[in-house]
């Protein structure tokens, strides 16, 4: 495993299960809500995913199962790949409470042996904090391309790269924005694991840090195009705080047709 993945695995193995149970809720309660309205948990992504019934979906970096379980409730056959054992624990409890099957592979995605999985998924679905965990986007996108069937698609949602030039990178927090930084910065940065800020100040010091590489929009789109994907849509959405005039997220929808590059 490379240094970045080792560091990030350590970060995501620290108090993640505790975070999910305290902030998302107990698996039995969350499962009940998911069963009553699975689409609510998929937000606007369901529009891009389409009818998922009987579809084989790989939910890469699928974390605690908060998207995989609603997809399984809607009838999809879902496999998560994620680096964190703590996330798996929550996801498996959630799927059990929801009465659905979930396959969960613990692995650094870049080290996952996909020989037996090539061309097997209808959809690769990734959302909410993905690309900054990888140092080589070309390798990353090629690997996803190989997992998907011909005619299958990619739905990738992530934080908008424009966040690189705002002082507050936390797009959920309403604490004023200041323009700063360098959009073209290409070094690895030390950052907090996504849920550290939800713990008391005195406990935050104990949290292992992440190593993150923030990409530009040009780098992202170019990598997926180079892998062979046909780009169908790039939909940008506003920030989640009050700064609705600034992009906060994007969703890339791309297909795999019979074009091998
Ligand atoms: C921000 S979450 C994205 C999913 C979801 N939106 C969430 O908020 O939980 C990032 C996930 O990536 C996983 N992860 C980080 N680096 C990884 C890697 N190299 N291979 C596989 N999973 C990785 C972490 O364990 C974490 O579950």
PDB file of N, CA, C and O in Angstrom, residues 97-164:
ATOM      1  N   UNK A  97     -30.117  -5.026   9.335  1.00  0.00           N
ATOM      2  CA  UNK A  97     -31.354  -4.429   9.875  1.00  0.00           C
ATOM      3  C   UNK A  97     -32.339  -4.105   8.751  1.00  0.00           C
ATOM      4  O   UNK A  97     -33.547  -4.132   8.956  1.00  0.00           O
ATOM      5  N   UNK A  98     -31.798  -3.779   7.576  1.00  0.00           N
ATOM      6  CA  UNK A  98     -32.670  -3.430   6.450  1.00  0.00           C
ATOM      7  C   UNK A  98     -33.148  -4.685   5.711  1.00  0.00           C
ATOM      8  O   UNK A  98     -33.971  -4.595   4.798  1.00  0.00           O
ATOM      9  N   UNK A  99     -32.571  -5.835   6.077  1.00  0.00           N
ATOM     10  CA  UNK A  99     -32.994  -7.097   5.455  1.00  0.00           C
ATOM     11  C   UNK A  99     -32.515  -7.254   4.021  1.00  0.00           C
ATOM     12  O   UNK A  99     -33.186  -7.879   3.203  1.00  0.00           O
ATOM     13  N   UNK A 100     -31.356  -6.670   3.715  1.00  0.00           N
ATOM     14  CA  UNK A 100     -30.829  -6.800   2.340  1.00  0.00           C
ATOM     15  C   UNK A 100     -29.408  -7.356   2.377  1.00  0.00           C
ATOM     16  O   UNK A 100     -28.702  -7.246   3.389  1.00  0.00           O
ATOM     17  N   UNK A 101     -29.000  -7.921   1.243  1.00  0.00           N
ATOM     18  CA  UNK A 101     -27.627  -8.422   1.123  1.00  0.00           C
ATOM     19  C   UNK A 101     -26.710  -7.305   0.686  1.00  0.00           C
ATOM     20  O   UNK A 101     -27.086  -6.466  -0.129  1.00  0.00           O
ATOM     21  N   UNK A 102     -25.480  -7.348   1.212  1.00  0.00           N
ATOM     22  CA  UNK A 102     -24.481  -6.364   0.806  1.00  0.00           C
ATOM     23  C   UNK A 102     -23.144  -7.082   0.790  1.00  0.00           C
ATOM     24  O   UNK A 102     -22.798  -7.765   1.749  1.00  0.00           O
ATOM     25  N   UNK A 103     -22.405  -6.918  -0.318  1.00  0.00           N
ATOM     26  CA  UNK A 103     -21.039  -7.468  -0.332  1.00  0.00           C
ATOM     27  C   UNK A 103     -20.109  -6.325   0.029  1.00  0.00           C
ATOM     28  O   UNK A 103     -20.285  -5.212  -0.468  1.00  0.00           O
ATOM     29  N   UNK A 104     -19.136  -6.629   0.875  1.00  0.00           N
ATOM     30  CA  UNK A 104     -18.246  -5.550   1.335  1.00  0.00           C
ATOM     31  C   UNK A 104     -16.812  -6.046   1.249  1.00  0.00           C
ATOM     32  O   UNK A 104     -16.424  -6.987   1.932  1.00  0.00           O
ATOM     33  N   UNK A 105     -16.021  -5.407   0.399  1.00  0.00           N
ATOM     34  CA  UNK A 105     -14.613  -5.791   0.246  1.00  0.00           C
ATOM     35  C   UNK A 105     -13.759  -4.723   0.913  1.00  0.00           C
ATOM     36  O   UNK A 105     -13.849  -3.538   0.555  1.00  0.00           O
ATOM     37  N   UNK A 106     -12.944  -5.148   1.876  1.00  0.00           N
ATOM     38  CA  UNK A 106     -12.024  -4.188   2.496  1.00  0.00           C
ATOM     39  C   UNK A 106     -10.715  -4.231   1.736  1.00  0.00           C
ATOM     40  O   UNK A 106     -10.021  -5.251   1.714  1.00  0.00           O
ATOM     41  N   UNK A 107     -10.407  -3.108   1.092  1.00  0.00           N
ATOM     42  CA  UNK A 107      -9.160  -3.043   0.319  1.00  0.00           C
ATOM     43  C   UNK A 107      -8.869  -1.593  -0.045  1.00  0.00           C
ATOM     44  O   UNK A 107      -9.790  -0.779  -0.190  1.00  0.00           O
ATOM     45  N   UNK A 108      -7.596  -1.307  -0.195  1.00  0.00           N
ATOM     46  CA  UNK A 108      -7.213  -0.072  -0.879  1.00  0.00           C
ATOM     47  C   UNK A 108      -7.664  -0.286  -2.324  1.00  0.00           C
ATOM     48  O   UNK A 108      -7.280  -1.292  -2.945  1.00  0.00           O
ATOM     49  N   UNK A 109      -8.471   0.601  -2.863  1.00  0.00           N
ATOM     50  CA  UNK A 109      -9.006   0.363  -4.204  1.00  0.00           C
ATOM     51  C   UNK A 109      -7.882   0.157  -5.217  1.00  0.00           C
ATOM     52  O   UNK A 109      -7.992  -0.686  -6.104  1.00  0.00           O
ATOM     53  N   UNK A 110      -6.783   0.882  -5.066  1.00  0.00           N
ATOM     54  CA  UNK A 110      -5.712   0.771  -6.049  1.00  0.00           C
ATOM     55  C   UNK A 110      -5.000  -0.582  -5.965  1.00  0.00           C
ATOM     56  O   UNK A 110      -4.291  -0.970  -6.881  1.00  0.00           O
ATOM     57  N   UNK A 111      -5.182  -1.287  -4.849  1.00  0.00           N
ATOM     58  CA  UNK A 111      -4.543  -2.598  -4.701  1.00  0.00           C
ATOM     59  C   UNK A 111      -5.507  -3.751  -4.951  1.00  0.00           C
ATOM     60  O   UNK A 111      -5.106  -4.912  -4.913  1.00  0.00           O
ATOM     61  N   UNK A 112      -6.748  -3.440  -5.193  1.00  0.00           N
ATOM     62  CA  UNK A 112      -7.756  -4.482  -5.377  1.00  0.00           C
ATOM     63  C   UNK A 112      -7.481  -5.265  -6.663  1.00  0.00           C
ATOM     64  O   UNK A 112      -7.271  -4.667  -7.724  1.00  0.00           O
ATOM     65  N   UNK A 113      -7.463  -6.599  -6.530  1.00  0.00           N
ATOM     66  CA  UNK A 113      -7.286  -7.435  -7.717  1.00  0.00           C
ATOM     67  C   UNK A 113      -8.643  -7.577  -8.404  1.00  0.00           C
ATOM     68  O   UNK A 113      -9.564  -8.182  -7.857  1.00  0.00           O
ATOM     69  N   UNK A 114      -8.758  -6.989  -9.606  1.00  0.00           N
ATOM     70  CA  UNK A 114     -10.077  -6.982 -10.257  1.00  0.00           C
ATOM     71  C   UNK A 114     -10.192  -8.002 -11.399  1.00  0.00           C
ATOM     72  O   UNK A 114     -11.157  -7.973 -12.162  1.00  0.00           O
ATOM     73  N   UNK A 115      -9.208  -8.915 -11.481  1.00  0.00           N
ATOM     74  CA  UNK A 115      -9.220  -9.888 -12.585  1.00  0.00           C
ATOM     75  C   UNK A 115     -10.574 -10.607 -12.737  1.00  0.00           C
ATOM     76  O   UNK A 115     -11.052 -10.814 -13.839  1.00  0.00           O
ATOM     77  N   UNK A 116     -11.159 -10.988 -11.597  1.00  0.00           N
ATOM     78  CA  UNK A 116     -12.432 -11.739 -11.642  1.00  0.00           C
ATOM     79  C   UNK A 116     -13.654 -10.814 -11.744  1.00  0.00           C
ATOM     80  O   UNK A 116     -14.783 -11.279 -11.769  1.00  0.00           O
ATOM     81  N   UNK A 117     -13.417  -9.516 -11.741  1.00  0.00           N
ATOM     82  CA  UNK A 117     -14.555  -8.575 -11.713  1.00  0.00           C
ATOM     83  C   UNK A 117     -14.636  -7.696 -12.949  1.00  0.00           C
ATOM     84  O   UNK A 117     -15.518  -6.843 -13.051  1.00  0.00           O
ATOM     85  N   UNK A 118     -13.699  -7.893 -13.894  1.00  0.00           N
ATOM     86  CA  UNK A 118     -13.670  -7.010 -15.064  1.00  0.00           C
ATOM     87  C   UNK A 118     -14.967  -7.129 -15.866  1.00  0.00           C
ATOM     88  O   UNK A 118     -15.521  -8.218 -15.981  1.00  0.00           O
ATOM     89  N   UNK A 119     -15.422  -6.015 -16.393  1.00  0.00           N
ATOM     90  CA  UNK A 119     -16.626  -5.964 -17.251  1.00  0.00           C
ATOM     91  C   UNK A 119     -17.851  -6.576 -16.577  1.00  0.00           C
ATOM     92  O   UNK A 119     -18.668  -7.209 -17.230  1.00  0.00           O
ATOM     93  N   UNK A 120     -17.986  -6.430 -15.257  1.00  0.00           N
ATOM     94  CA  UNK A 120     -19.092  -7.133 -14.600  1.00  0.00           C
ATOM     95  C   UNK A 120     -20.145  -6.223 -13.973  1.00  0.00           C
ATOM     96  O   UNK A 120     -21.205  -6.708 -13.578  1.00  0.00           O
ATOM     97  N   UNK A 121     -19.901  -4.931 -13.861  1.00  0.00           N
ATOM     98  CA  UNK A 121     -20.880  -4.066 -13.180  1.00  0.00           C
ATOM     99  C   UNK A 121     -21.647  -3.187 -14.170  1.00  0.00           C
ATOM    100  O   UNK A 121     -21.081  -2.654 -15.119  1.00  0.00           O
ATOM    101  N   UNK A 122     -22.938  -3.026 -13.886  1.00  0.00           N
ATOM    102  CA  UNK A 122     -23.752  -2.114 -14.709  1.00  0.00           C
ATOM    103  C   UNK A 122     -23.411  -0.664 -14.371  1.00  0.00           C
ATOM    104  O   UNK A 122     -23.464   0.204 -15.241  1.00  0.00           O
ATOM    105  N   UNK A 123     -23.137  -0.439 -13.082  1.00  0.00           N
ATOM    106  CA  UNK A 123     -22.895   0.946 -12.632  1.00  0.00           C
ATOM    107  C   UNK A 123     -21.746   0.972 -11.624  1.00  0.00           C
ATOM    108  O   UNK A 123     -21.690   0.130 -10.718  1.00  0.00           O
ATOM    109  N   UNK A 124     -20.852   1.942 -11.787  1.00  0.00           N
ATOM    110  CA  UNK A 124     -19.894   2.269 -10.722  1.00  0.00           C
ATOM    111  C   UNK A 124     -20.372   3.590 -10.131  1.00  0.00           C
ATOM    112  O   UNK A 124     -20.551   4.570 -10.859  1.00  0.00           O
ATOM    113  N   UNK A 125     -20.613   3.570  -8.838  1.00  0.00           N
ATOM    114  CA  UNK A 125     -21.195   4.748  -8.162  1.00  0.00           C
ATOM    115  C   UNK A 125     -20.251   5.179  -7.042  1.00  0.00           C
ATOM    116  O   UNK A 125     -19.882   4.368  -6.175  1.00  0.00           O
ATOM    117  N   UNK A 126     -19.861   6.444  -7.082  1.00  0.00           N
ATOM    118  CA  UNK A 126     -18.942   6.991  -6.079  1.00  0.00           C
ATOM    119  C   UNK A 126     -19.478   8.358  -5.689  1.00  0.00           C
ATOM    120  O   UNK A 126     -19.903   9.132  -6.558  1.00  0.00           O
ATOM    121  N   UNK A 127     -19.459   8.658  -4.413  1.00  0.00           N
ATOM    122  CA  UNK A 127     -20.017   9.961  -4.022  1.00  0.00           C
ATOM    123  C   UNK A 127     -19.399  10.543  -2.756  1.00  0.00           C
ATOM    124  O   UNK A 127     -18.992   9.816  -1.867  1.00  0.00           O
ATOM    125  N   UNK A 128     -19.318  11.871  -2.787  1.00  0.00           N
ATOM    126  CA  UNK A 128     -19.082  12.666  -1.579  1.00  0.00           C
ATOM    127  C   UNK A 128     -17.747  12.537  -0.899  1.00  0.00           C
ATOM    128  O   UNK A 128     -17.700  12.158   0.272  1.00  0.00           O
ATOM    129  N   UNK A 129     -16.649  12.884  -1.576  1.00  0.00           N
ATOM    130  CA  UNK A 129     -15.337  12.870  -0.929  1.00  0.00           C
ATOM    131  C   UNK A 129     -14.528  11.679  -1.402  1.00  0.00           C
ATOM    132  O   UNK A 129     -14.286  10.749  -0.617  1.00  0.00           O
ATOM    133  N   UNK A 130     -14.154  11.678  -2.660  1.00  0.00           N
ATOM    134  CA  UNK A 130     -13.548  10.504  -3.290  1.00  0.00           C
ATOM    135  C   UNK A 130     -12.154  10.769  -3.867  1.00  0.00           C
ATOM    136  O   UNK A 130     -11.167  10.138  -3.473  1.00  0.00           O
ATOM    137  N   UNK A 131     -12.090  11.707  -4.802  1.00  0.00           N
ATOM    138  CA  UNK A 131     -10.902  11.798  -5.659  1.00  0.00           C
ATOM    139  C   UNK A 131      -9.645  12.227  -4.905  1.00  0.00           C
ATOM    140  O   UNK A 131      -8.534  11.861  -5.292  1.00  0.00           O
ATOM    141  N   UNK A 132      -9.822  12.974  -3.823  1.00  0.00           N
ATOM    142  CA  UNK A 132      -8.627  13.451  -3.100  1.00  0.00           C
ATOM    143  C   UNK A 132      -7.881  12.321  -2.382  1.00  0.00           C
ATOM    144  O   UNK A 132      -6.798  12.542  -1.845  1.00  0.00           O
ATOM    145  N   UNK A 133      -8.440  11.111  -2.378  1.00  0.00           N
ATOM    146  CA  UNK A 133      -7.731   9.981  -1.765  1.00  0.00           C
ATOM    147  C   UNK A 133      -6.762   9.299  -2.727  1.00  0.00           C
ATOM    148  O   UNK A 133      -6.111   8.336  -2.346  1.00  0.00           O
ATOM    149  N   UNK A 134      -6.674   9.804  -3.953  1.00  0.00           N
ATOM    150  CA  UNK A 134      -5.837   9.123  -4.949  1.00  0.00           C
ATOM    151  C   UNK A 134      -4.819  10.047  -5.598  1.00  0.00           C
ATOM    152  O   UNK A 134      -5.108  11.192  -5.911  1.00  0.00           O
ATOM    153  N   UNK A 135      -3.637   9.483  -5.795  1.00  0.00           N
ATOM    154  CA  UNK A 135      -2.501  10.229  -6.336  1.00  0.00           C
ATOM    155  C   UNK A 135      -2.391  10.121  -7.842  1.00  0.00           C
ATOM    156  O   UNK A 135      -1.735  10.927  -8.484  1.00  0.00           O
ATOM    157  N   UNK A 136      -2.999   9.056  -8.400  1.00  0.00           N
ATOM    158  CA  UNK A 136      -2.891   8.849  -9.834  1.00  0.00           C
ATOM    159  C   UNK A 136      -4.302   8.661 -10.407  1.00  0.00           C
ATOM    160  O   UNK A 136      -4.851   7.561 -10.404  1.00  0.00           O
ATOM    161  N   UNK A 137      -4.866   9.764 -10.870  1.00  0.00           N
ATOM    162  CA  UNK A 137      -6.259   9.709 -11.349  1.00  0.00           C
ATOM    163  C   UNK A 137      -6.402   8.910 -12.633  1.00  0.00           C
ATOM    164  O   UNK A 137      -7.459   8.345 -12.901  1.00  0.00           O
ATOM    165  N   UNK A 138      -5.332   8.850 -13.427  1.00  0.00           N
ATOM    166  CA  UNK A 138      -5.418   8.070 -14.679  1.00  0.00           C
ATOM    167  C   UNK A 138      -5.576   6.590 -14.373  1.00  0.00           C
ATOM    168  O   UNK A 138      -6.418   5.906 -14.954  1.00  0.00           O
ATOM    169  N   UNK A 139      -4.763   6.098 -13.428  1.00  0.00           N
ATOM    170  CA  UNK A 139      -4.854   4.686 -13.022  1.00  0.00           C
ATOM    171  C   UNK A 139      -6.208   4.401 -12.387  1.00  0.00           C
ATOM    172  O   UNK A 139      -6.831   3.366 -12.611  1.00  0.00           O
ATOM    173  N   UNK A 140      -6.648   5.334 -11.562  1.00  0.00           N
ATOM    174  CA  UNK A 140      -7.910   5.212 -10.832  1.00  0.00           C
ATOM    175  C   UNK A 140      -9.086   5.087 -11.812  1.00  0.00           C
ATOM    176  O   UNK A 140      -9.907   4.170 -11.721  1.00  0.00           O
ATOM    177  N   UNK A 141      -9.139   5.996 -12.793  1.00  0.00           N
ATOM    178  CA  UNK A 141     -10.289   5.992 -13.712  1.00  0.00           C
ATOM    179  C   UNK A 141     -10.238   4.782 -14.652  1.00  0.00           C
ATOM    180  O   UNK A 141     -11.267   4.213 -15.001  1.00  0.00           O
ATOM    181  N   UNK A 142      -9.033   4.367 -15.018  1.00  0.00           N
ATOM    182  CA  UNK A 142      -8.889   3.192 -15.894  1.00  0.00           C
ATOM    183  C   UNK A 142      -9.415   1.936 -15.174  1.00  0.00           C
ATOM    184  O   UNK A 142     -10.081   1.081 -15.772  1.00  0.00           O
ATOM    185  N   UNK A 143      -9.113   1.863 -13.883  1.00  0.00           N
ATOM    186  CA  UNK A 143      -9.538   0.696 -13.101  1.00  0.00           C
ATOM    187  C   UNK A 143     -11.066   0.640 -13.006  1.00  0.00           C
ATOM    188  O   UNK A 143     -11.673  -0.427 -13.115  1.00  0.00           O
ATOM    189  N   UNK A 144     -11.669   1.795 -12.833  1.00  0.00           N
ATOM    190  CA  UNK A 144     -13.140   1.843 -12.784  1.00  0.00           C
ATOM    191  C   UNK A 144     -13.699   1.439 -14.146  1.00  0.00           C
ATOM    192  O   UNK A 144     -14.653   0.662 -14.238  1.00  0.00           O
ATOM    193  N   UNK A 145     -13.084   1.953 -15.190  1.00  0.00           N
ATOM    194  CA  UNK A 145     -13.520   1.627 -16.559  1.00  0.00           C
ATOM    195  C   UNK A 145     -13.511   0.110 -16.762  1.00  0.00           C
ATOM    196  O   UNK A 145     -14.446  -0.465 -17.321  1.00  0.00           O
ATOM    197  N   UNK A 146     -12.470  -0.538 -16.272  1.00  0.00           N
ATOM    198  CA  UNK A 146     -12.346  -1.991 -16.441  1.00  0.00           C
ATOM    199  C   UNK A 146     -13.411  -2.770 -15.667  1.00  0.00           C
ATOM    200  O   UNK A 146     -13.793  -3.865 -16.061  1.00  0.00           O
ATOM    201  N   UNK A 147     -13.873  -2.207 -14.565  1.00  0.00           N
ATOM    202  CA  UNK A 147     -14.887  -2.901 -13.759  1.00  0.00           C
ATOM    203  C   UNK A 147     -16.265  -2.908 -14.431  1.00  0.00           C
ATOM    204  O   UNK A 147     -17.077  -3.802 -14.213  1.00  0.00           O
ATOM    205  N   UNK A 148     -16.526  -1.866 -15.222  1.00  0.00           N
ATOM    206  CA  UNK A 148     -17.870  -1.673 -15.790  1.00  0.00           C
ATOM    207  C   UNK A 148     -18.055  -2.485 -17.072  1.00  0.00           C
ATOM    208  O   UNK A 148     -17.142  -2.619 -17.884  1.00  0.00           O
ATOM    209  N   UNK A 149     -19.278  -2.995 -17.243  1.00  0.00           N
ATOM    210  CA  UNK A 149     -19.660  -3.718 -18.469  1.00  0.00           C
ATOM    211  C   UNK A 149     -19.708  -2.742 -19.644  1.00  0.00           C
ATOM    212  O   UNK A 149     -19.993  -1.561 -19.440  1.00  0.00           O
ATOM    213  N   UNK A 150     -19.580  -3.263 -20.824  1.00  0.00           N
ATOM    214  CA  UNK A 150     -19.820  -2.427 -22.000  1.00  0.00           C
ATOM    215  C   UNK A 150     -21.291  -2.031 -21.976  1.00  0.00           C
ATOM    216  O   UNK A 150     -22.163  -2.871 -21.752  1.00  0.00           O
ATOM    217  N   UNK A 151     -21.547  -0.757 -22.122  1.00  0.00           N
ATOM    218  CA  UNK A 151     -22.928  -0.262 -22.011  1.00  0.00           C
ATOM    219  C   UNK A 151     -23.255   0.195 -20.592  1.00  0.00           C
ATOM    220  O   UNK A 151     -24.315   0.767 -20.353  1.00  0.00           O
ATOM    221  N   UNK A 152     -22.349  -0.059 -19.666  1.00  0.00           N
ATOM    222  CA  UNK A 152     -22.573   0.363 -18.276  1.00  0.00           C
ATOM    223  C   UNK A 152     -22.170   1.817 -18.075  1.00  0.00           C
ATOM    224  O   UNK A 152     -21.691   2.478 -18.993  1.00  0.00           O
ATOM    225  N   UNK A 153     -22.391   2.299 -16.844  1.00  0.00           N
ATOM    226  CA  UNK A 153     -22.072   3.716 -16.633  1.00  0.00           C
ATOM    227  C   UNK A 153     -21.405   4.008 -15.296  1.00  0.00           C
ATOM    228  O   UNK A 153     -21.455   3.210 -14.359  1.00  0.00           O
ATOM    229  N   UNK A 154     -20.822   5.192 -15.292  1.00  0.00           N
ATOM    230  CA  UNK A 154     -20.189   5.738 -14.088  1.00  0.00           C
ATOM    231  C   UNK A 154     -21.038   6.900 -13.592  1.00  0.00           C
ATOM    232  O   UNK A 154     -21.444   7.751 -14.384  1.00  0.00           O
ATOM    233  N   UNK A 155     -21.322   6.917 -12.290  1.00  0.00           N
ATOM    234  CA  UNK A 155     -21.925   8.100 -11.669  1.00  0.00           C
ATOM    235  C   UNK A 155     -20.970   8.496 -10.549  1.00  0.00           C
ATOM    236  O   UNK A 155     -20.830   7.790  -9.556  1.00  0.00           O
ATOM    237  N   UNK A 156     -20.294   9.605 -10.766  1.00  0.00           N
ATOM    238  CA  UNK A 156     -19.299  10.088  -9.797  1.00  0.00           C
ATOM    239  C   UNK A 156     -19.716  11.462  -9.297  1.00  0.00           C
ATOM    240  O   UNK A 156     -19.785  12.419 -10.069  1.00  0.00           O
ATOM    241  N   UNK A 157     -19.996  11.524  -8.001  1.00  0.00           N
ATOM    242  CA  UNK A 157     -20.323  12.799  -7.376  1.00  0.00           C
ATOM    243  C   UNK A 157     -19.203  13.147  -6.401  1.00  0.00           C
ATOM    244  O   UNK A 157     -18.739  12.283  -5.662  1.00  0.00           O
ATOM    245  N   UNK A 158     -18.759  14.401  -6.438  1.00  0.00           N
ATOM    246  CA  UNK A 158     -17.694  14.775  -5.484  1.00  0.00           C
ATOM    247  C   UNK A 158     -17.769  16.271  -5.198  1.00  0.00           C
ATOM    248  O   UNK A 158     -18.543  17.002  -5.835  1.00  0.00           O
ATOM    249  N   UNK A 159     -16.959  16.693  -4.240  1.00  0.00           N
ATOM    250  CA  UNK A 159     -16.908  18.121  -3.929  1.00  0.00           C
ATOM    251  C   UNK A 159     -16.280  18.862  -5.108  1.00  0.00           C
ATOM    252  O   UNK A 159     -15.370  18.351  -5.767  1.00  0.00           O
ATOM    253  N   UNK A 160     -16.781  20.058  -5.366  1.00  0.00           N
ATOM    254  CA  UNK A 160     -16.322  20.813  -6.534  1.00  0.00           C
ATOM    255  C   UNK A 160     -14.887  21.308  -6.309  1.00  0.00           C
ATOM    256  O   UNK A 160     -14.572  21.843  -5.251  1.00  0.00           O
ATOM    257  N   UNK A 161     -14.025  21.151  -7.336  1.00  0.00           N
ATOM    258  CA  UNK A 161     -12.619  21.553  -7.174  1.00  0.00           C
ATOM    259  C   UNK A 161     -12.421  23.031  -6.837  1.00  0.00           C
ATOM    260  O   UNK A 161     -11.378  23.399  -6.324  1.00  0.00           O
ATOM    261  N   UNK A 162     -13.425  23.850  -7.063  1.00  0.00           N
ATOM    262  CA  UNK A 162     -13.267  25.275  -6.771  1.00  0.00           C
ATOM    263  C   UNK A 162     -13.034  25.502  -5.271  1.00  0.00           C
ATOM    264  O   UNK A 162     -12.507  26.525  -4.858  1.00  0.00           O
ATOM    265  N   UNK A 163     -13.358  24.502  -4.464  1.00  0.00           N
ATOM    266  CA  UNK A 163     -13.128  24.635  -3.009  1.00  0.00           C
ATOM    267  C   UNK A 163     -11.645  24.804  -2.686  1.00  0.00           C
ATOM    268  O   UNK A 163     -11.273  25.188  -1.583  1.00  0.00           O
ATOM    269  N   UNK A 164     -10.780  24.477  -3.668  1.00  0.00           N
ATOM    270  CA  UNK A 164      -9.345  24.624  -3.427  1.00  0.00           C
ATOM    271  C   UNK A 164      -8.957  26.072  -3.118  1.00  0.00           C
ATOM    272  O   UNK A 164      -7.927  26.328  -2.540  1.00  0.00           O
TER     273      UNK A 164
END
